[in-house]
Tab-separated table of C-alpha atoms in Angstrom:
chain	number	residue	atom	x	y	z
A	1	MET	CA	115.939	209.115	-21.981
A	2	ALA	CA	115.765	209.695	-18.212
A	3	GLU	CA	112.354	208.091	-18.027
A	4	ASN	CA	113.565	205.016	-19.926
A	5	LYS	CA	116.580	204.782	-17.642
A	6	ASN	CA	114.353	204.833	-14.560
A	7	ARG	CA	112.203	202.124	-16.085
A	8	ASP	CA	115.328	200.089	-16.809
A	9	VAL	CA	116.336	200.366	-13.166
A	10	ALA	CA	112.880	199.211	-12.084
A	11	ALA	CA	112.971	196.372	-14.592
A	12	SER	CA	116.339	195.198	-13.296
A	13	ILE	CA	115.084	195.171	-9.701
A	14	LEU	CA	111.743	193.414	-10.221
A	15	PRO	CA	112.959	189.891	-11.108
A	16	LEU	CA	115.480	189.992	-8.265
A	17	VAL	CA	112.727	190.467	-5.665
A	18	GLY	CA	110.744	187.474	-6.922
A	19	GLY	CA	108.794	189.096	-9.746
A	20	ALA	CA	105.493	190.940	-9.742
A	21	ALA	CA	103.602	188.113	-8.063
A	22	ASN	CA	105.867	188.353	-5.020
A	23	VAL	CA	105.290	192.097	-4.487
A	24	THR	CA	102.379	192.913	-2.173
A	25	SER	CA	102.961	196.644	-1.659
A	26	VAL	CA	105.129	199.433	-3.074
A	27	ALA	CA	106.072	202.718	-1.391
A	28	HIS	CA	109.090	204.962	-1.020
A	29	CYS	CA	110.607	207.421	1.433
A	30	MET	CA	113.415	209.931	0.880
A	31	THR	CA	115.997	207.384	-0.249
A	32	ARG	CA	114.489	203.884	-0.226
A	33	LEU	CA	112.091	201.820	-2.321
A	34	ARG	CA	110.000	199.978	0.307
A	35	LEU	CA	108.458	196.684	-0.786
A	36	GLY	CA	106.038	194.327	0.866
A	37	LEU	CA	106.933	190.774	-0.187
A	38	ALA	CA	104.915	187.582	-0.083
A	39	ASP	CA	107.980	185.343	0.124
A	40	ARG	CA	111.242	186.834	1.381
A	41	SER	CA	113.218	183.743	0.306
A	42	LEU	CA	112.714	184.623	-3.380
A	43	VAL	CA	114.823	187.781	-3.090
A	44	GLN	CA	118.343	187.649	-4.507
A	45	ASP	CA	120.143	189.959	-2.089
A	46	GLU	CA	123.634	189.813	-3.533
A	47	ALA	CA	122.411	190.320	-7.093
A	48	LEU	CA	120.414	193.357	-5.972
A	49	LYS	CA	123.409	194.853	-4.171
A	50	ALA	CA	125.483	194.376	-7.329
A	51	LEU	CA	123.173	196.566	-9.444
A	52	PRO	CA	124.886	199.894	-10.255
A	53	ASP	CA	121.916	201.999	-9.111
A	54	VAL	CA	121.365	200.139	-5.820
A	55	MET	CA	123.281	201.589	-2.871
A	56	GLY	CA	122.241	198.892	-0.416
A	57	VAL	CA	119.343	196.938	1.025
A	58	VAL	CA	117.744	197.027	4.472
A	59	GLU	CA	115.235	194.559	5.885
A	60	ASP	CA	112.729	195.890	8.407
A	61	ASP	CA	108.947	195.661	8.365
A	62	THR	CA	109.344	196.067	4.596
A	63	TYR	CA	112.171	195.132	2.241
A	64	GLN	CA	113.968	198.416	1.533
A	65	ILE	CA	116.192	199.049	-1.477
A	66	VAL	CA	118.377	202.166	-1.141
A	67	LEU	CA	118.367	204.139	-4.410
A	68	GLY	CA	119.165	207.599	-3.082
A	69	PRO	CA	117.249	210.902	-2.996
A	70	GLY	CA	115.623	211.970	-6.247
A	71	LYS	CA	116.129	208.673	-8.048
A	72	VAL	CA	113.799	206.717	-5.759
A	73	ALA	CA	110.915	209.092	-6.489
A	74	ARG	CA	111.386	208.499	-10.233
A	75	VAL	CA	111.959	204.764	-10.133
A	76	THR	CA	109.005	203.952	-7.844
A	77	PRO	CA	106.201	204.859	-10.329
A	78	GLU	CA	107.945	202.827	-13.035
A	79	PHE	CA	108.294	199.900	-10.637
A	80	GLU	CA	104.613	200.104	-9.662
A	81	GLU	CA	103.603	200.099	-13.321
A	82	LEU	CA	105.758	197.052	-14.035
A	83	VAL	CA	104.260	195.218	-11.063
A	84	GLN	CA	100.729	195.956	-12.262
A	85	GLU	CA	101.578	194.818	-15.785
A	86	GLY	CA	103.198	191.663	-14.461
A	87	LYS	CA	100.236	190.753	-12.291
A	88	ALA	CA	97.784	191.429	-15.103
A	89	SER	CA	99.602	189.083	-17.472
A	90	ALA	CA	100.395	186.378	-14.919
A	91	PRO	CA	98.604	183.020	-15.280
A	92	ALA	CA	96.191	181.944	-12.604
A	93	PRO	CA	98.097	180.335	-9.741
A	94	ALA	CA	97.730	176.658	-9.069
A	95	ALA	CA	95.603	175.618	-6.156
A	96	PRO	CA	97.755	175.523	-3.045
A	97	THR	CA	98.302	172.250	-1.257
A	98	ALA	CA	97.967	171.760	2.466
A	99	ASP	CA	101.692	171.151	2.779
A	100	GLY	CA	102.434	174.305	0.783
A	101	LEU	CA	100.158	176.422	2.965
A	102	ALA	CA	101.689	174.949	6.099
A	103	ALA	CA	105.184	175.729	4.837
A	104	GLN	CA	104.204	179.288	3.953
A	105	GLY	CA	102.643	179.756	7.354
A	106	ALA	CA	105.774	178.499	9.077
A	107	GLU	CA	107.948	180.867	7.032
A	108	LEU	CA	105.713	183.838	7.815
A	109	ARG	CA	105.720	183.061	11.521
A	110	ALA	CA	109.499	182.697	11.537
A	111	ALA	CA	109.960	185.947	9.643
A	112	GLN	CA	107.608	187.797	11.957
A	113	LYS	CA	109.378	186.457	15.015
A	114	ALA	CA	112.743	187.458	13.577
A	115	LYS	CA	111.576	190.998	12.955
A	116	ASN	CA	110.559	191.352	16.603
A	117	ALA	CA	107.790	193.765	15.697
A	118	THR	CA	107.028	195.052	19.181
A	119	PRO	CA	103.941	197.251	19.745
A	120	PHE	CA	106.193	200.196	20.507
A	121	LYS	CA	108.090	199.850	17.211
A	122	LEU	CA	104.852	199.398	15.296
A	123	PHE	CA	103.529	202.577	16.905
A	124	LEU	CA	106.691	204.461	15.931
A	125	ARG	CA	106.307	203.242	12.350
A	126	LYS	CA	102.783	204.634	12.279
A	127	ILE	CA	104.094	207.972	13.520
A	128	ALA	CA	106.796	207.937	10.853
A	129	ASN	CA	104.221	207.136	8.160
A	130	ILE	CA	102.299	210.241	9.203
A	131	PHE	CA	105.205	212.657	8.918
A	132	VAL	CA	107.466	211.182	6.214
A	133	PRO	CA	105.064	212.126	3.352
A	134	LEU	CA	105.329	215.754	4.522
A	135	ILE	CA	109.118	215.901	4.157
A	136	PRO	CA	109.233	216.963	0.452
A	137	ALA	CA	107.035	219.973	1.213
A	138	LEU	CA	109.107	220.825	4.291
A	139	ILE	CA	112.285	220.720	2.212
A	140	GLY	CA	110.894	222.768	-0.664
A	141	CYS	CA	109.378	225.425	1.577
A	142	GLY	CA	112.487	225.471	3.770
A	143	ILE	CA	114.799	226.159	0.841
A	144	ILE	CA	112.473	228.910	-0.434
A	145	ALA	CA	112.458	230.431	3.075
A	146	GLY	CA	116.260	230.402	3.085
A	147	ILE	CA	116.437	232.091	-0.323
A	148	ASN	CA	113.901	234.675	0.806
A	149	GLY	CA	115.849	235.409	3.996
A	150	LEU	CA	119.023	235.933	1.970
A	151	LEU	CA	117.244	238.326	-0.415
A	152	VAL	CA	115.763	240.272	2.501
A	153	ASN	CA	119.160	240.626	4.210
A	154	LEU	CA	120.735	241.826	0.958
A	155	HIS	CA	117.772	244.157	0.263
A	156	TRP	CA	117.319	242.571	-3.149
A	157	LEU	CA	114.016	242.187	-5.043
A	158	PRO	CA	111.791	243.846	-2.399
A	159	GLY	CA	108.787	243.380	-4.651
A	160	VAL	CA	109.298	239.611	-4.795
A	161	THR	CA	110.245	238.735	-1.213
A	162	PRO	CA	106.684	239.066	0.189
A	163	ALA	CA	105.499	236.549	-2.400
A	164	LEU	CA	108.344	234.182	-1.538
A	165	ALA	CA	107.475	234.533	2.158
A	166	ALA	CA	103.885	233.548	1.428
A	167	ILE	CA	104.998	230.543	-0.634
A	168	ALA	CA	107.419	229.400	2.064
A	169	SER	CA	105.008	229.906	4.966
A	170	GLY	CA	101.742	228.649	3.489
A	171	PHE	CA	102.438	224.981	4.083
A	172	MET	CA	103.645	225.487	7.643
A	173	ALA	CA	100.548	227.534	8.432
A	174	LEU	CA	98.371	224.544	7.504
A	175	ILE	CA	100.663	221.642	8.406
A	176	ALA	CA	98.285	220.606	11.202
A	177	VAL	CA	95.636	219.817	8.573
A	178	PHE	CA	97.972	217.523	6.660
A	179	VAL	CA	99.055	215.804	9.879
A	180	GLY	CA	95.416	215.223	10.804
A	181	TYR	CA	94.641	213.804	7.362
A	182	ASN	CA	97.614	211.402	7.409
A	183	THR	CA	96.925	210.384	11.012
A	184	ALA	CA	93.347	209.351	10.302
A	185	LYS	CA	94.511	207.460	7.207
A	186	GLU	CA	97.231	205.622	9.131
A	187	PHE	CA	95.006	204.671	12.075
A	188	GLY	CA	92.187	203.348	9.909
A	189	GLY	CA	89.741	206.253	9.842
A	190	THR	CA	88.384	208.525	7.118
A	191	PRO	CA	91.315	210.827	6.223
A	192	ILE	CA	89.250	213.897	5.411
A	193	LEU	CA	87.540	213.763	8.812
A	194	GLY	CA	90.930	213.752	10.493
A	195	GLY	CA	91.923	216.767	8.424
A	196	ALA	CA	88.649	218.541	9.246
A	197	VAL	CA	89.146	218.146	12.988
A	198	ALA	CA	92.797	219.190	12.800
A	199	ALA	CA	91.799	222.284	10.801
A	200	ILE	CA	90.091	223.624	13.928
A	201	ILE	CA	93.518	224.146	15.474
A	202	VAL	CA	94.645	226.611	12.783
A	203	TYR	CA	91.260	228.325	12.302
A	204	PRO	CA	91.639	232.057	13.159
A	205	GLY	CA	88.262	232.083	14.930
A	206	VAL	CA	89.582	230.092	17.909
A	207	ALA	CA	91.060	233.404	19.106
A	208	ASN	CA	87.534	234.249	20.332
A	209	ILE	CA	87.389	231.209	22.658
A	210	ASP	CA	88.507	231.193	26.320
A	211	VAL	CA	89.643	227.940	27.913
A	212	PHE	CA	90.844	227.632	31.529
A	213	GLY	CA	90.855	231.401	31.767
A	214	GLN	CA	93.120	231.732	28.736
A	215	THR	CA	92.271	232.838	25.220
A	216	LEU	CA	93.199	230.278	22.607
A	217	SER	CA	95.461	231.279	19.759
A	218	PRO	CA	95.367	229.860	16.209
A	219	GLY	CA	97.866	227.040	15.877
A	220	GLN	CA	98.039	226.371	19.616
A	221	GLY	CA	98.963	222.727	20.128
A	222	GLY	CA	100.416	222.484	16.633
A	223	VAL	CA	101.130	219.122	15.064
A	224	LEU	CA	100.863	217.277	18.387
A	225	GLY	CA	97.365	218.622	18.912
A	226	ALA	CA	96.456	217.722	15.336
A	227	LEU	CA	97.769	214.194	15.815
A	228	GLY	CA	95.797	213.730	19.042
A	229	ALA	CA	92.629	215.231	17.560
A	230	ALA	CA	92.774	212.950	14.518
A	231	VAL	CA	93.382	209.816	16.623
A	232	LEU	CA	90.378	210.753	18.751
A	233	ALA	CA	88.310	211.309	15.603
A	234	VAL	CA	89.232	207.832	14.340
A	235	HIS	CA	88.076	206.191	17.563
A	236	ILE	CA	84.813	208.139	17.598
A	237	GLU	CA	84.180	207.286	13.959
A	238	LYS	CA	84.735	203.579	14.592
A	239	TRP	CA	82.465	203.740	17.628
A	240	CYS	CA	79.728	205.363	15.573
A	241	ARG	CA	80.010	202.744	12.820
A	242	LYS	CA	79.120	200.048	15.359
A	243	TRP	CA	75.665	201.359	16.300
A	244	VAL	CA	74.524	203.983	13.773
A	245	PRO	CA	72.018	202.435	11.287
A	246	GLU	CA	73.306	202.199	7.739
A	247	ALA	CA	70.414	204.310	6.437
A	248	VAL	CA	71.614	207.395	8.324
A	249	ASP	CA	75.299	206.522	8.724
A	250	VAL	CA	76.430	208.943	6.016
A	251	LEU	CA	74.768	211.798	7.932
A	252	VAL	CA	75.216	210.876	11.599
A	253	THR	CA	78.737	209.415	11.742
A	254	PRO	CA	80.645	212.327	10.142
A	255	THR	CA	78.618	214.855	12.145
A	256	LEU	CA	79.214	213.191	15.514
A	257	THR	CA	82.872	212.536	14.664
A	258	VAL	CA	83.641	216.160	13.873
A	259	LEU	CA	81.403	217.565	16.660
A	260	ILE	CA	82.631	215.424	19.564
A	261	SER	CA	86.299	215.377	18.622
A	262	GLY	CA	86.124	219.087	17.741
A	263	LEU	CA	84.771	220.043	21.151
A	264	VAL	CA	87.374	217.922	22.921
A	265	THR	CA	90.072	219.498	20.767
A	266	ILE	CA	88.977	223.057	21.553
A	267	PHE	CA	88.330	222.610	25.268
A	268	GLY	CA	91.119	220.173	26.040
A	269	LEU	CA	93.627	219.040	23.436
A	270	MET	CA	94.660	222.468	22.174
A	271	PHE	CA	95.552	223.623	25.670
A	272	VAL	CA	97.289	220.392	26.716
A	273	ALA	CA	99.156	219.930	23.424
A	274	GLY	CA	100.148	223.590	23.501
A	275	GLU	CA	101.733	223.105	26.911
A	276	VAL	CA	103.543	219.966	25.728
A	277	SER	CA	104.788	221.681	22.560
A	278	THR	CA	106.078	224.624	24.578
A	279	ALA	CA	107.810	222.241	26.970
A	280	ILE	CA	109.494	220.451	24.056
A	281	GLY	CA	110.818	223.714	22.631
A	282	ASP	CA	111.954	225.040	26.002
A	283	GLY	CA	113.450	221.670	26.921
A	284	ALA	CA	115.479	221.380	23.710
A	285	ASN	CA	116.789	224.920	24.083
A	286	TRP	CA	117.625	224.451	27.771
A	287	LEU	CA	119.377	221.155	27.100
A	288	LEU	CA	121.671	222.639	24.463
A	289	GLU	CA	122.232	225.952	26.247
A	290	ASN	CA	123.220	224.312	29.538
A	291	THR	CA	124.618	220.896	28.606
A	292	GLY	CA	125.444	221.493	24.952
A	293	ILE	CA	128.709	219.560	24.735
A	294	PHE	CA	127.377	216.552	26.644
A	295	ALA	CA	123.965	216.559	24.936
A	296	GLY	CA	125.555	216.992	21.511
A	297	ALA	CA	127.929	214.093	22.101
A	298	ILE	CA	125.105	211.800	23.240
A	299	LEU	CA	122.799	212.715	20.353
A	300	GLY	CA	125.522	212.590	17.696
A	301	GLY	CA	127.043	209.397	19.051
A	302	LEU	CA	123.866	207.387	19.530
A	303	PHE	CA	121.943	208.399	16.426
A	304	LEU	CA	123.273	205.579	14.215
A	305	PRO	CA	122.252	202.876	16.736
A	306	LEU	CA	118.859	204.567	17.055
A	307	VAL	CA	118.431	204.399	13.273
A	308	MET	CA	119.314	200.698	13.266
A	309	LEU	CA	116.729	200.016	15.986
A	310	GLY	CA	114.092	202.156	14.279
A	311	LEU	CA	113.794	204.378	17.364
A	312	HIS	CA	114.834	207.533	15.471
A	313	GLN	CA	111.254	207.740	14.218
A	314	ALA	CA	110.222	209.036	17.633
A	315	LEU	CA	112.182	212.220	16.884
A	316	ILE	CA	110.138	213.171	13.819
A	317	PRO	CA	107.222	214.820	15.715
A	318	ILE	CA	109.764	216.623	17.914
A	319	HIS	CA	111.575	218.030	14.858
A	320	THR	CA	108.285	219.116	13.331
A	321	THR	CA	107.150	220.761	16.559
A	322	LEU	CA	110.399	222.718	16.840
A	323	ILE	CA	110.165	223.854	13.211
A	324	GLU	CA	106.593	224.951	13.782
A	325	GLN	CA	107.503	226.875	16.949
A	326	GLN	CA	110.924	228.349	16.197
A	327	GLY	CA	111.195	228.094	12.420
A	328	TYR	CA	113.931	225.459	12.670
A	329	THR	CA	114.924	222.364	14.626
A	330	VAL	CA	118.136	222.642	16.627
A	331	LEU	CA	118.431	218.852	16.901
A	332	LEU	CA	118.865	217.851	13.250
A	333	PRO	CA	122.287	219.495	12.633
A	334	ILE	CA	123.633	217.652	15.690
A	335	LEU	CA	122.158	214.334	14.580
A	336	ALA	CA	123.621	214.888	11.106
A	337	MET	CA	127.089	214.603	12.658
A	338	ALA	CA	126.542	210.842	12.869
A	339	GLY	CA	126.862	210.722	9.091
A	340	ALA	CA	130.073	212.738	9.249
A	341	GLY	CA	131.596	210.201	11.623
A	342	GLN	CA	130.525	207.455	9.244
A	343	VAL	CA	132.264	209.140	6.306
A	344	GLY	CA	135.475	209.631	8.288
A	345	ALA	CA	135.428	206.002	9.395
A	346	ALA	CA	134.909	204.811	5.812
A	347	ILE	CA	137.895	206.819	4.579
A	348	ALA	CA	140.019	205.262	7.326
A	349	VAL	CA	138.874	201.781	6.313
A	350	TYR	CA	139.824	202.615	2.724
A	351	LYS	CA	143.318	203.625	3.856
A	352	LYS	CA	143.808	200.637	6.182
A	353	LEU	CA	142.604	197.855	3.880
A	354	LYS	CA	144.926	198.612	0.974
A	355	ASN	CA	144.784	195.069	-0.360
A	356	ASN	CA	141.028	194.458	-0.184
A	357	THR	CA	139.884	195.689	-3.582
A	358	SER	CA	136.281	194.729	-2.934
A	359	ILE	CA	135.803	196.886	0.164
A	360	ARG	CA	137.733	199.779	-1.377
A	361	LYS	CA	135.506	199.777	-4.467
A	362	THR	CA	132.430	199.712	-2.244
A	363	ILE	CA	133.688	202.714	-0.297
A	364	LYS	CA	134.606	204.675	-3.435
A	365	SER	CA	131.114	204.177	-4.857
A	366	ALA	CA	129.325	204.976	-1.580
A	367	LEU	CA	131.338	207.980	-0.359
A	368	PRO	CA	129.663	210.606	-2.610
A	369	ALA	CA	126.273	209.594	-1.239
A	370	GLY	CA	127.746	209.608	2.274
A	371	PHE	CA	128.932	213.201	1.923
A	372	LEU	CA	125.381	214.121	0.869
A	373	GLY	CA	123.919	212.481	3.966
A	374	VAL	CA	122.847	209.101	2.540
A	375	GLY	CA	124.605	206.784	4.960
A	376	GLU	CA	123.018	203.387	4.380
A	377	PRO	CA	125.561	202.134	1.797
A	378	LEU	CA	128.465	202.858	4.142
A	379	ILE	CA	126.677	201.536	7.223
A	380	TYR	CA	125.404	198.262	5.821
A	381	GLY	CA	128.130	197.721	3.260
A	382	VAL	CA	131.228	198.682	5.252
A	383	SER	CA	131.250	199.710	8.921
A	384	LEU	CA	128.530	197.510	10.393
A	385	PRO	CA	129.794	194.219	8.884
A	386	LEU	CA	133.295	195.055	10.133
A	387	GLY	CA	132.048	195.775	13.656
A	388	ARG	CA	134.621	198.006	15.328
A	389	PRO	CA	134.562	200.704	12.607
A	390	PHE	CA	130.859	201.154	13.296
A	391	ILE	CA	131.669	202.013	16.919
A	392	THR	CA	134.481	204.379	15.955
A	393	ALA	CA	132.121	206.035	13.438
A	394	CYS	CA	129.778	206.733	16.360
A	395	VAL	CA	132.730	208.306	18.192
A	396	GLY	CA	133.202	210.667	15.252
A	397	GLY	CA	129.513	211.545	15.325
A	398	ALA	CA	129.748	212.254	19.057
A	399	ALA	CA	132.683	214.616	18.500
A	400	GLY	CA	130.865	216.536	15.771
A	401	GLY	CA	127.732	216.761	17.910
A	402	ALA	CA	129.765	218.036	20.873
A	403	PHE	CA	131.288	220.726	18.643
A	404	ILE	CA	127.890	222.116	17.633
A	405	GLY	CA	126.607	221.690	21.186
A	406	LEU	CA	129.503	223.824	22.435
A	407	PHE	CA	128.356	226.761	20.329
A	408	SER	CA	124.818	226.310	21.643
A	409	MET	CA	126.231	226.733	25.141
A	410	LEU	CA	128.002	229.870	23.937
A	411	GLY	CA	124.711	231.316	22.690
A	412	THR	CA	124.705	230.453	18.980
A	413	GLN	CA	121.979	228.119	17.757
A	414	VAL	CA	122.335	226.081	14.577
A	415	GLY	CA	119.080	224.741	13.155
A	416	SER	CA	117.440	223.285	10.069
A	417	THR	CA	114.197	224.547	8.556
A	418	ALA	CA	113.232	221.038	7.368
A	419	ILE	CA	113.928	217.389	8.086
A	420	GLY	CA	115.182	214.700	5.749
A	421	PRO	CA	118.473	215.935	4.221
A	422	SER	CA	121.774	215.585	6.023
A	423	GLY	CA	125.477	216.053	5.323
A	424	TRP	CA	126.280	218.653	2.674
A	425	ALA	CA	122.667	218.546	1.460
A	426	LEU	CA	121.602	220.282	4.677
A	427	PHE	CA	123.425	223.558	3.913
A	428	PRO	CA	120.525	225.125	1.915
A	429	LEU	CA	118.187	224.471	4.870
A	430	LEU	CA	120.339	225.872	7.672
A	431	ASP	CA	119.056	228.677	9.883
A	432	GLY	CA	119.936	230.076	13.283
A	433	ASP	CA	119.939	233.100	15.549
A	434	LYS	CA	123.266	234.625	14.446
A	435	GLY	CA	122.936	234.897	10.677
A	436	LEU	CA	123.390	232.445	7.833
A	437	GLY	CA	127.157	232.862	7.523
A	438	VAL	CA	127.870	232.023	11.162
A	439	THR	CA	125.371	229.158	11.104
A	440	CYS	CA	126.936	227.570	8.017
A	441	ALA	CA	130.446	228.007	9.421
A	442	ILE	CA	129.582	226.219	12.673
A	443	TYR	CA	127.833	223.407	10.844
A	444	ALA	CA	130.781	223.016	8.458
A	445	GLY	CA	133.104	222.940	11.459
A	446	GLY	CA	131.032	220.182	13.017
A	447	LEU	CA	131.210	218.134	9.831
A	448	LEU	CA	134.972	218.594	9.691
A	449	VAL	CA	135.367	217.503	13.316
A	450	GLY	CA	133.175	214.461	12.639
A	451	TYR	CA	135.230	213.522	9.579
A	452	ILE	CA	138.573	213.902	11.370
A	453	VAL	CA	137.650	212.173	14.634
A	454	GLY	CA	135.811	209.376	12.802
A	455	TYR	CA	138.906	208.876	10.641
A	456	LEU	CA	141.423	208.945	13.488
A	457	ALA	CA	139.361	206.753	15.811
A	458	THR	CA	138.904	204.162	13.084
A	459	TYR	CA	142.471	204.287	11.825
A	460	CYS	CA	143.921	203.920	15.328
A	461	PHE	CA	141.345	201.722	17.069
A	462	GLY	CA	139.068	200.310	14.378
A	463	PHE	CA	141.079	197.179	13.628
A	464	THR	CA	142.763	194.520	15.694
A	465	LYS	CA	145.727	192.561	14.370
A	466	GLU	CA	143.441	189.625	13.750
A	467	MET	CA	141.024	191.807	11.752
A	468	MET	CA	143.850	193.189	9.638
A	469	ALA	CA	145.044	189.687	8.829
A	470	GLU	CA	141.515	188.628	8.007
A	471	PHE	CA	140.287	191.577	5.940
A	472	ASN	CA	143.419	193.140	4.440
A	473	ALA	CA	143.681	190.447	1.772
A	474	ASP	CA	143.638	190.737	-1.997
A	475	VAL	CA	139.920	190.110	-2.639
A	476	ASP	CA	138.520	191.610	-5.829
A	477	LEU	CA	134.941	192.744	-6.331
A	478	GLY	CA	132.710	189.847	-7.308
A	479	GLU	CA	135.143	187.251	-5.990
A	480	SER	CA	134.584	185.336	-2.833
A	481	PRO	CA	137.509	184.411	-0.598
A	482	GLU	CA	136.623	180.780	-1.093
A	483	ALA	CA	137.420	181.177	-4.778
A	484	HIS	CA	141.050	181.779	-3.903
A	485	ALA	CA	141.111	178.564	-1.906
A	486	GLU	CA	139.826	176.618	-4.906
A	487	GLU	CA	142.281	177.897	-7.518
A	488	GLY	CA	144.243	174.649	-7.392
A	489	PRO	CA	147.913	173.805	-6.942
A	490	SER	CA	149.113	176.991	-8.608
A	491	ALA	CA	147.641	179.009	-5.759
A	492	PRO	CA	149.776	178.272	-2.707
A	493	GLN	CA	147.948	177.999	0.587
A	494	THR	CA	149.366	178.505	4.035
A	495	THR	CA	148.045	177.724	7.460
A	496	ASP	CA	149.594	180.821	9.018
A	497	THR	CA	147.056	183.318	7.699
A	498	PRO	CA	143.295	182.709	7.970
A	499	GLU	CA	141.223	182.841	4.831
A	500	PRO	CA	140.073	186.390	4.068
A	501	LYS	CA	136.451	187.106	4.703
A	502	GLN	CA	134.493	189.601	2.644
A	503	PRO	CA	131.812	191.800	4.238
A	504	ALA	CA	128.545	192.643	2.581
A	505	LYS	CA	129.026	194.500	-0.686
A	506	VAL	CA	126.771	197.306	-1.864
């Protein structure tokens, strides 16, 4: 039954995005179905948002439909299958006219200009595409590591804990290989060559090599070294393809790619990337130990704007480097406070707008996901369209971040063994230097502070008198404010109160 339900969800989405012929690519991340579309104008946004299983939509370089963790991984294969079936049964398209091609070209240019796809943002998207596929393994191994740590502390199942340790640590021991593979794939090279070069970094035999008077250690440079080595391998491979004769290309190009990039990795990148990785770890620890309250407030308060701008993707390699070095990232629990502020703000909006049934229903449906760290429905369906509540939500996130930062200054680190989850879903992945109980208590305290401050800031400062008059009107879900104006003589109209305006619904 579950499989049929997932297929039903996919089937309900497909016609609303223009059908199979309009879909050019299909992928998914932790919470979103990401679609490449030939013609954006064919998408029925409001109808999509009205689907029970759709939490919201986001338009970036791809059209993203928020389905939530777990569900998106099950719906995506069904959606891909429906797209393939639809394209296979579609009739041959009519020959395009010159006017039609010109119109399509104009639309594509306008869409591209609107997206403002700067080189920096495109680069960040490539970086995200390298690390996002690794998140499920990071989560799974992180939870197993947490369970194993609990069993070890309780002295339970001593015959099983070594096996659990091996299961939890195996992926992290070889994460550089996976990063190298994904990097080469993303930058247009042969993925396995990128993985082969990155594997040098974790090979135990590098301990026999001296560079700059220092003996290398396996894993030195970590994921940053693997990323650099794979990018170098891609460039060398492309250079070889230009001049190596086709008859010997299969022998010469892979050999030169691995040899040249491997030597540069051993005698240069491992040392340099190792220094950078160490600096990142030391810098993050110093920042929180010495400026914890201030740093926590900045990180927690600005994370939502960073997500909207797509700049949060730059943090993914930093998280991964910290996890590789210390076993956990001290930044993610602070950044997760942004979601707590968002939840508190949404509850305040629910309390303030007692007469707006539409917004209240949206909040009621989106709050459970918000508590679990899926914030898109609340952001794009509630706080961002309203304006001021988005800012007060950031204030709540800043307060929660400052709370956790305070404990970092006092000598207690709160970290996460994986990236991806947030909110309550982060509890199974928490780790720190003072035991699991203390770590969970501090994180829970940060969430509570974020909820309370986000609520109070929004309730007290999130609405002007004009906004209350505009949004606190009796607008039911599915009705537009204009419908009330068209009800006829039986619906009295006044000029004293402006017509209510309904924000985007999820």
